[in-house]
GROMACS .gro file of C-alpha atoms in nm:
model
  328
    1MET     CA    1  10.135  10.882  10.076
    2PRO     CA    2   9.953  10.793  10.444
    3PRO     CA    3   9.676  10.987  10.543
    4SER     CA    4   9.740  11.333  10.735
    5VAL     CA    5   9.591  11.300  11.111
    6ALA     CA    6   9.292  11.467  11.044
    7THR     CA    7   9.250  11.201  10.822
    8VAL     CA    8   9.241  10.915  10.988
    9HIS     CA    9   9.121  11.090  11.293
   10HIS     CA   10   8.797  11.127  11.107
   11ALA     CA   11   8.761  10.799  10.933
   12ARG     CA   12   8.733  10.681  11.269
   13VAL     CA   13   8.419  10.897  11.369
   14ILE     CA   14   8.266  10.721  11.055
   15ALA     CA   15   8.362  10.406  11.159
   16HIS     CA   16   8.278  10.490  11.538
   17LEU     CA   17   7.923  10.632  11.341
   18SER     CA   18   7.987  10.242  11.048
   19PHE     CA   19   7.967  10.001  11.339
   20ALA     CA   20   7.626  10.150  11.498
   21LEU     CA   21   7.438  10.160  11.255
   22LEU     CA   22   7.569   9.806  11.081
   23CYS     CA   23   7.458   9.635  11.441
   24ALA     CA   24   7.170   9.806  11.380
   25ALA     CA   25   7.083   9.687  11.043
   26ILE     CA   26   7.119   9.300  11.141
   27PRO     CA   27   6.821   9.217  11.237
   28ALA     CA   28   6.717   9.085  11.529
   29ALA     CA   29   6.519   8.725  11.370
   30ALA     CA   30   6.861   8.665  11.195
   31ILE     CA   31   7.059   8.701  11.509
   32GLN     CA   32   6.894   8.498  11.683
   33ALA     CA   33   6.723   8.238  11.399
   34ALA     CA   34   6.879   7.880  11.449
   35ALA     CA   35   7.214   7.831  11.312
   36GLN     CA   36   7.252   7.663  10.961
   37GLY     CA   37   7.619   7.416  10.963
   38GLY     CA   38   7.855   7.559  10.712
   39VAL     CA   39   8.236   7.579  10.623
   40LEU     CA   40   8.501   7.841  10.665
   41LYS     CA   41   8.723   7.776  10.419
   42GLY     CA   42   8.952   8.117  10.407
   43VAL     CA   43   9.024   8.391  10.525
   44ALA     CA   44   9.144   8.695  10.249
   45LEU     CA   45   9.322   9.038  10.245
   46GLN     CA   46   9.304   9.326   9.932
   47PRO     CA   47   9.359   9.604   9.975
   48GLU     CA   48   9.069   9.863   9.855
   49GLY     CA   49   9.230  10.244   9.787
   50ARG     CA   50   9.324  10.288  10.152
   51LEU     CA   51   9.066  10.074  10.276
   52LEU     CA   52   9.166   9.659  10.411
   53ARG     CA   53   8.889   9.414  10.262
   54ILE     CA   54   8.947   9.095  10.450
   55ASP     CA   55   8.669   8.781  10.297
   56LEU     CA   56   8.541   8.531  10.567
   57LYS     CA   57   8.504   8.242  10.188
   58ALA     CA   58   8.250   7.956  10.297
   59ALA     CA   59   8.087   7.728  10.133
   60ALA     CA   60   7.794   7.793  10.137
   61PRO     CA   61   7.616   8.196  10.169
   62ILE     CA   62   7.713   8.345  10.522
   63VAL     CA   63   7.310   8.386  10.631
   64ASN     CA   64   7.370   8.492  11.012
   65TYR     CA   65   7.650   8.671  11.173
   66THR     CA   66   7.668   8.882  11.437
   67LEU     CA   67   7.949   9.150  11.509
   68SER     CA   68   8.066   9.266  11.848
   69ARG     CA   69   8.325   9.464  11.976
   70GLN     CA   70   8.563   9.306  12.281
   71GLY     CA   71   8.862   9.415  12.506
   72PRO     CA   72   9.044   9.748  12.621
   73PRO     CA   73   8.943  10.116  12.479
   74GLU     CA   74   9.338  10.143  12.361
   75ARG     CA   75   9.287   9.921  12.174
   76ARG     CA   76   8.926   9.664  12.132
   77ASP     CA   77   8.987   9.329  11.877
   78LEU     CA   78   8.624   9.331  11.595
   79VAL     CA   79   8.514   8.934  11.676
   80VAL     CA   80   8.252   8.755  11.387
   81ARG     CA   81   8.054   8.510  11.487
   82LEU     CA   82   7.963   8.265  11.282
   83PRO     CA   83   7.686   8.012  11.434
   84GLY     CA   84   7.675   7.643  11.371
   85PHE     CA   85   8.042   7.689  11.164
   86THR     CA   86   8.331   7.493  11.164
   87SER     CA   87   8.641   7.626  11.010
   88GLU     CA   88   8.880   7.400  10.733
   89VAL     CA   89   9.156   7.747  10.761
   90SER     CA   90   9.465   7.766  11.083
   91ALA     CA   91   9.398   7.878  11.438
   92SER     CA   92   9.632   8.162  11.382
   93ILE     CA   93   9.625   8.367  11.021
   94GLN     CA   94   9.864   8.563  10.858
   95ALA     CA   95   9.819   8.946  10.699
   96GLY     CA   96  10.141   8.929  10.467
   97ASP     CA   97  10.287   9.296  10.525
   98TYR     CA   98   9.978   9.456  10.785
   99ILE     CA   99  10.058   9.393  11.116
  100LEU     CA  100   9.701   9.238  11.158
  101PRO     CA  101   9.644   8.912  11.465
  102ILE     CA  102   9.347   8.694  11.290
  103ASP     CA  103   9.196   8.422  11.541
  104VAL     CA  104   8.996   8.184  11.475
  105LEU     CA  105   8.840   7.990  11.722
  106GLN     CA  106   8.582   7.733  11.785
  107GLU     CA  107   8.311   7.738  12.094
  108GLU     CA  108   7.978   7.637  12.212
  109ASP     CA  109   7.724   7.838  12.317
  110ASN     CA  110   7.423   7.683  12.526
  111GLY     CA  111   7.526   7.351  12.336
  112ALA     CA  112   7.572   7.473  11.967
  113THR     CA  113   7.893   7.553  11.771
  114VAL     CA  114   7.960   7.872  11.759
  115LEU     CA  115   8.272   7.947  11.506
  116LYS     CA  116   8.491   8.325  11.671
  117VAL     CA  117   8.717   8.558  11.377
  118VAL     CA  118   8.903   8.746  11.579
  119LEU     CA  119   9.005   9.068  11.427
  120GLY     CA  120   9.285   9.214  11.624
  121GLY     CA  121   9.290   9.571  11.722
  122VAL     CA  122   9.053   9.647  11.467
  123GLY     CA  123   8.751   9.726  11.622
  124ASP     CA  124   8.718  10.126  11.603
  125SER     CA  125   8.823  10.071  11.266
  126LEU     CA  126   8.501   9.901  11.088
  127VAL     CA  127   8.398  10.064  10.745
  128LYS     CA  128   8.128   9.808  10.595
  129VAL     CA  129   8.044   9.537  10.555
  130ALA     CA  130   7.866   9.308  10.266
  131GLN     CA  131   7.770   8.976  10.160
  132SER     CA  132   7.861   8.830   9.861
  133ALA     CA  133   7.772   8.431   9.750
  134GLU     CA  134   7.995   8.224   9.955
  135SER     CA  135   8.125   8.510  10.090
  136LEU     CA  136   8.121   8.815  10.396
  137SER     CA  137   8.388   9.076  10.342
  138ILE     CA  138   8.432   9.338  10.605
  139VAL     CA  139   8.603   9.701  10.489
  140ILE     CA  140   8.825   9.849  10.792
  141ILE     CA  141   9.043  10.150  10.796
  142PRO     CA  142   9.423   9.988  10.770
  143PRO     CA  143   9.608   9.896  11.052
  144GLU     CA  144  10.003   9.971  11.024
  145LYS     CA  145  10.229   9.777  10.791
  146ARG     CA  146  10.545   9.561  10.901
  147SER     CA  147  10.739   9.742  10.625
  148ASP     CA  148  10.644  10.093  10.769
  149ALA     CA  149  10.688  10.002  11.105
  150ALA     CA  150  11.022   9.914  11.067
  151ASN     CA  151  11.153  10.173  10.856
  152ALA     CA  152  10.942  10.467  11.076
  153TYR     CA  153  11.191  10.698  11.243
  154LEU     CA  154  11.284  10.668  11.567
  155ILE     CA  155  11.302  10.940  11.787
  156GLY     CA  156  11.651  10.969  11.963
  157PRO     CA  157  11.794  11.225  12.242
  158ASN     CA  158  11.772  11.570  12.122
  159ASP     CA  159  11.512  11.581  11.903
  160VAL     CA  160  11.208  11.808  11.958
  161LEU     CA  161  10.879  11.688  11.992
  162GLN     CA  162  10.538  11.895  11.932
  163VAL     CA  163  10.274  11.724  12.169
  164ASP     CA  164   9.912  11.873  12.079
  165VAL     CA  165   9.643  11.763  12.267
  166TYR     CA  166   9.273  11.837  12.047
  167GLY     CA  167   9.042  12.027  12.287
  168HIS     CA  168   9.272  12.144  12.580
  169GLU     CA  169   9.535  12.411  12.409
  170ASP     CA  170   9.730  12.496  12.786
  171LEU     CA  171   9.820  12.131  12.711
  172ASN     CA  172  10.018  12.134  12.338
  173LYS     CA  173  10.400  12.142  12.413
  174THR     CA  174  10.679  12.210  12.128
  175LEU     CA  175  10.917  11.887  12.395
  176LYS     CA  176  11.306  11.900  12.357
  177VAL     CA  177  11.471  11.516  12.411
  178SER     CA  178  11.647  11.541  12.669
  179PRO     CA  179  12.019  11.374  12.707
  180ARG     CA  180  11.856  11.100  12.928
  181GLY     CA  181  11.602  11.045  12.639
  182LEU     CA  182  11.311  11.173  12.850
  183ILE     CA  183  11.041  11.472  12.773
  184SER     CA  184  10.845  11.561  13.061
  185PHE     CA  185  10.443  11.704  12.965
  186PRO     CA  186  10.263  11.813  13.187
  187LEU     CA  187  10.010  11.591  13.444
  188VAL     CA  188  10.172  11.269  13.335
  189GLY     CA  189  10.562  11.359  13.387
  190ASN     CA  190  10.848  11.200  13.249
  191VAL     CA  191  10.814  10.998  12.883
  192ARG     CA  192  11.017  10.744  12.748
  193ALA     CA  193  11.151  10.856  12.395
  194GLU     CA  194  11.457  10.749  12.293
  195GLY     CA  195  11.415  10.411  12.050
  196ARG     CA  196  11.014  10.461  11.986
  197THR     CA  197  10.820  10.629  11.763
  198VAL     CA  198  10.589  10.937  11.782
  199ASP     CA  199  10.298  10.693  11.770
  200ASP     CA  200  10.447  10.461  12.078
  201VAL     CA  201  10.465  10.856  12.235
  202ALA     CA  202  10.097  10.941  12.162
  203THR     CA  203   9.970  10.610  12.270
  204GLU     CA  204  10.180  10.611  12.633
  205ILE     CA  205  10.034  10.994  12.680
  206THR     CA  206   9.708  10.887  12.501
  207GLU     CA  207   9.654  10.642  12.790
  208ARG     CA  208   9.804  10.826  13.126
  209LEU     CA  209   9.633  11.104  13.048
  210ALA     CA  210   9.276  10.879  13.044
  211LYS     CA  211   9.350  10.700  13.329
  212ASP     CA  212   9.331  11.010  13.589
  213PHE     CA  213   9.312  11.379  13.385
  214ILE     CA  214   9.079  11.359  13.076
  215GLN     CA  215   8.776  11.155  12.914
  216ASP     CA  216   8.883  11.024  12.636
  217PRO     CA  217   9.210  11.265  12.520
  218HIS     CA  218   9.332  11.247  12.129
  219VAL     CA  219   9.723  11.238  12.179
  220THR     CA  220   9.919  11.357  11.797
  221VAL     CA  221  10.268  11.364  11.792
  222SER     CA  222  10.537  11.471  11.529
  223VAL     CA  223  10.899  11.541  11.468
  224TRP     CA  224  10.878  11.924  11.495
  225GLU     CA  225  11.299  11.961  11.508
  226TYR     CA  226  11.520  11.634  11.330
  227LEU     CA  227  11.821  11.650  11.523
  228SER     CA  228  11.923  11.333  11.664
  229GLN     CA  229  12.014  11.115  11.333
  230TRP     CA  230  12.276  11.278  11.112
  231VAL     CA  231  12.536  11.151  10.822
  232ASN     CA  232  12.871  11.325  10.680
  233VAL     CA  233  12.813  11.338  10.350
  234ILE     CA  234  13.226  11.469  10.158
  235GLY     CA  235  13.390  11.438   9.863
  236GLU     CA  236  13.270  11.561   9.475
  237VAL     CA  237  12.944  11.632   9.596
  238ALA     CA  238  12.801  12.041   9.548
  239ARG     CA  239  12.711  12.077   9.961
  240PRO     CA  240  12.964  11.917  10.164
  241GLY     CA  241  12.859  11.897  10.526
  242ARG     CA  242  12.675  11.705  10.787
  243TYR     CA  243  12.225  11.624  10.708
  244TYR     CA  244  11.973  11.524  10.990
  245LEU     CA  245  11.805  11.222  10.911
  246THR     CA  246  11.419  11.244  10.916
  247GLY     CA  247  11.330  10.887  10.856
  248VAL     CA  248  11.493  10.613  10.596
  249THR     CA  249  11.810  10.692  10.314
  250THR     CA  250  11.934  10.583  10.122
  251ILE     CA  251  12.286  10.682   9.964
  252VAL     CA  252  12.106  10.838   9.692
  253ASP     CA  253  11.908  11.049   9.947
  254ALA     CA  254  12.180  11.176  10.132
  255VAL     CA  255  12.367  11.272   9.781
  256SER     CA  256  12.078  11.394   9.732
  257MET     CA  257  12.017  11.658   9.998
  258ALA     CA  258  12.419  11.714   9.890
  259GLY     CA  259  12.353  11.909   9.611
  260GLY     CA  260  12.404  11.606   9.370
  261LEU     CA  261  12.698  11.444   9.221
  262ALA     CA  262  13.044  11.747   9.169
  263PRO     CA  263  13.203  11.802   8.788
  264GLY     CA  264  13.520  11.591   8.900
  265VAL     CA  265  13.328  11.322   9.030
  266GLY     CA  266  13.551  10.944   8.984
  267LYS     CA  267  13.375  10.619   8.970
  268GLU     CA  268  13.333  10.490   9.337
  269ILE     CA  269  13.154  10.678   9.668
  270LEU     CA  270  13.269  10.507  10.024
  271VAL     CA  271  13.059  10.435  10.293
  272THR     CA  272  13.214  10.409  10.603
  273ARG     CA  273  13.064  10.301  10.985
  274ARG     CA  274  13.123  10.465  11.245
  275PRO     CA  275  13.318  10.294  11.458
  276GLU     CA  276  13.112  10.321  11.843
  277GLU     CA  277  12.833  10.140  11.572
  278VAL     CA  278  12.628   9.931  11.825
  279ASP     CA  279  12.669   9.590  11.545
  280PRO     CA  280  13.021   9.509  11.648
  281SER     CA  281  12.973   9.326  11.374
  282SER     CA  282  12.967   9.586  11.055
  283ALA     CA  283  13.179   9.887  11.319
  284GLY     CA  284  13.421  10.038  11.099
  285GLU     CA  285  13.280   9.836  10.761
  286VAL     CA  286  13.375  10.046  10.410
  287PHE     CA  287  13.139   9.992  10.147
  288HIS     CA  288  13.237   9.995   9.831
  289VAL     CA  289  12.894  10.166   9.565
  290GLU     CA  290  12.946  10.202   9.185
  291ILE     CA  291  12.829  10.547   9.063
  292LYS     CA  292  12.798  10.410   8.738
  293THR     CA  293  12.554  10.158   8.822
  294LEU     CA  294  12.440  10.305   9.139
  295PHE     CA  295  12.219  10.617   8.900
  296SER     CA  296  12.185  10.316   8.606
  297SER     CA  297  11.852  10.251   8.566
  298GLU     CA  298  11.971   9.841   8.573
  299PRO     CA  299  11.956   9.706   8.791
  300GLY     CA  300  12.236   9.610   9.061
  301GLY     CA  301  12.292   9.870   9.305
  302LEU     CA  302  12.403   9.892   9.639
  303ASN     CA  303  12.166  10.229   9.708
  304MET     CA  304  12.207  10.076  10.056
  305LYS     CA  305  11.993  10.212  10.349
  306LEU     CA  306  12.234  10.419  10.573
  307ARG     CA  307  12.258  10.394  10.898
  308PRO     CA  308  12.353  10.745  11.190
  309GLY     CA  309  12.717  10.817  11.207
  310ASP     CA  310  12.800  10.689  10.850
  311ILE     CA  311  13.030  10.861  10.658
  312VAL     CA  312  12.890  10.882  10.282
  313ASN     CA  313  13.251  10.974  10.072
  314VAL     CA  314  13.164  11.057   9.666
  315LEU     CA  315  13.583  11.021   9.570
  316SER     CA  316  13.721  11.218   9.299
  317ALA     CA  317  13.823  11.082   8.958
  318THR     CA  318  14.214  11.083   9.106
  319ALA     CA  319  14.141  10.977   9.432
  320PRO     CA  320  14.358  10.634   9.446
  321ALA     CA  321  14.176  10.307   9.466
  322ALA     CA  322  14.076  10.239   9.884
  323PRO     CA  323  14.092   9.911  10.015
  324GLY     CA  324  13.736   9.787  10.227
  325HIS     CA  325  13.510   9.484  10.266
  326ALA     CA  326  13.234   9.555  10.059
  327ARG     CA  327  13.166   9.626   9.692
  328SER     CA  328  12.884   9.680   9.450
   0.00000   0.00000   0.00000
């Protein structure tokens, strides 16, 4: 389960303090010392509980290094400078599922070679730094994962949002997304919400408040009521009806929301895409899902993700077989 907003805020405060202490702890003599030649052999990422450790691995111990931040407040990079080092790794490193650009740059500084490792957007998330043998370990509050971003709920018209600005209770508002996909927030005016995540909306409001009105605002946005996306569950379930989506929802999720299977259930569930589905290749497509395999512990069941507007029809034992385009 992801940490709460309060937990993340507290962790970032600690990260700010940690960065200051870490920079203060680096001896001035070490920073100004003549660079020892070295070679960066690799960069590895390893989760540590709710934190993420980034290991810079060299051919010899990393004796001299400096840490700094660069970039605007809303997106500070963390820069590790390794005087005298060269690199055997690629200039751009993939961070797996994490949305974390890592760039390795070779520069000249007053005639000396300096290797820069730039960790994109994590400058305010530093927790600690440690040296171990030939590694320099940097521990951060992890950035968002690509899989989480892909599965994040996208706001739609009629959703109701709760917007809070810490320390400015007069700006705390409950706002309904208009049919045009907008919310109107005090001081900043209209903000597009449709098709965006709550973090996207919070970031825009934060930037617009910080530009002209409030110094260092802390804005959180949450969905108060989910009213824009739904599926219909019909047939042999305990409570047929329309159910609103609050995130990624599968067939099993939808059947569970509808109270589970009824006694007269048959062998199949049909999932029908609504005709106005934006993807023409799947508009009106019908998927046949075998109930036996869907609820079995064995692999092979088509527990597909549903799209807004899908019709989930749990067939009865007496229902005739229906033609379709896809079958599990």
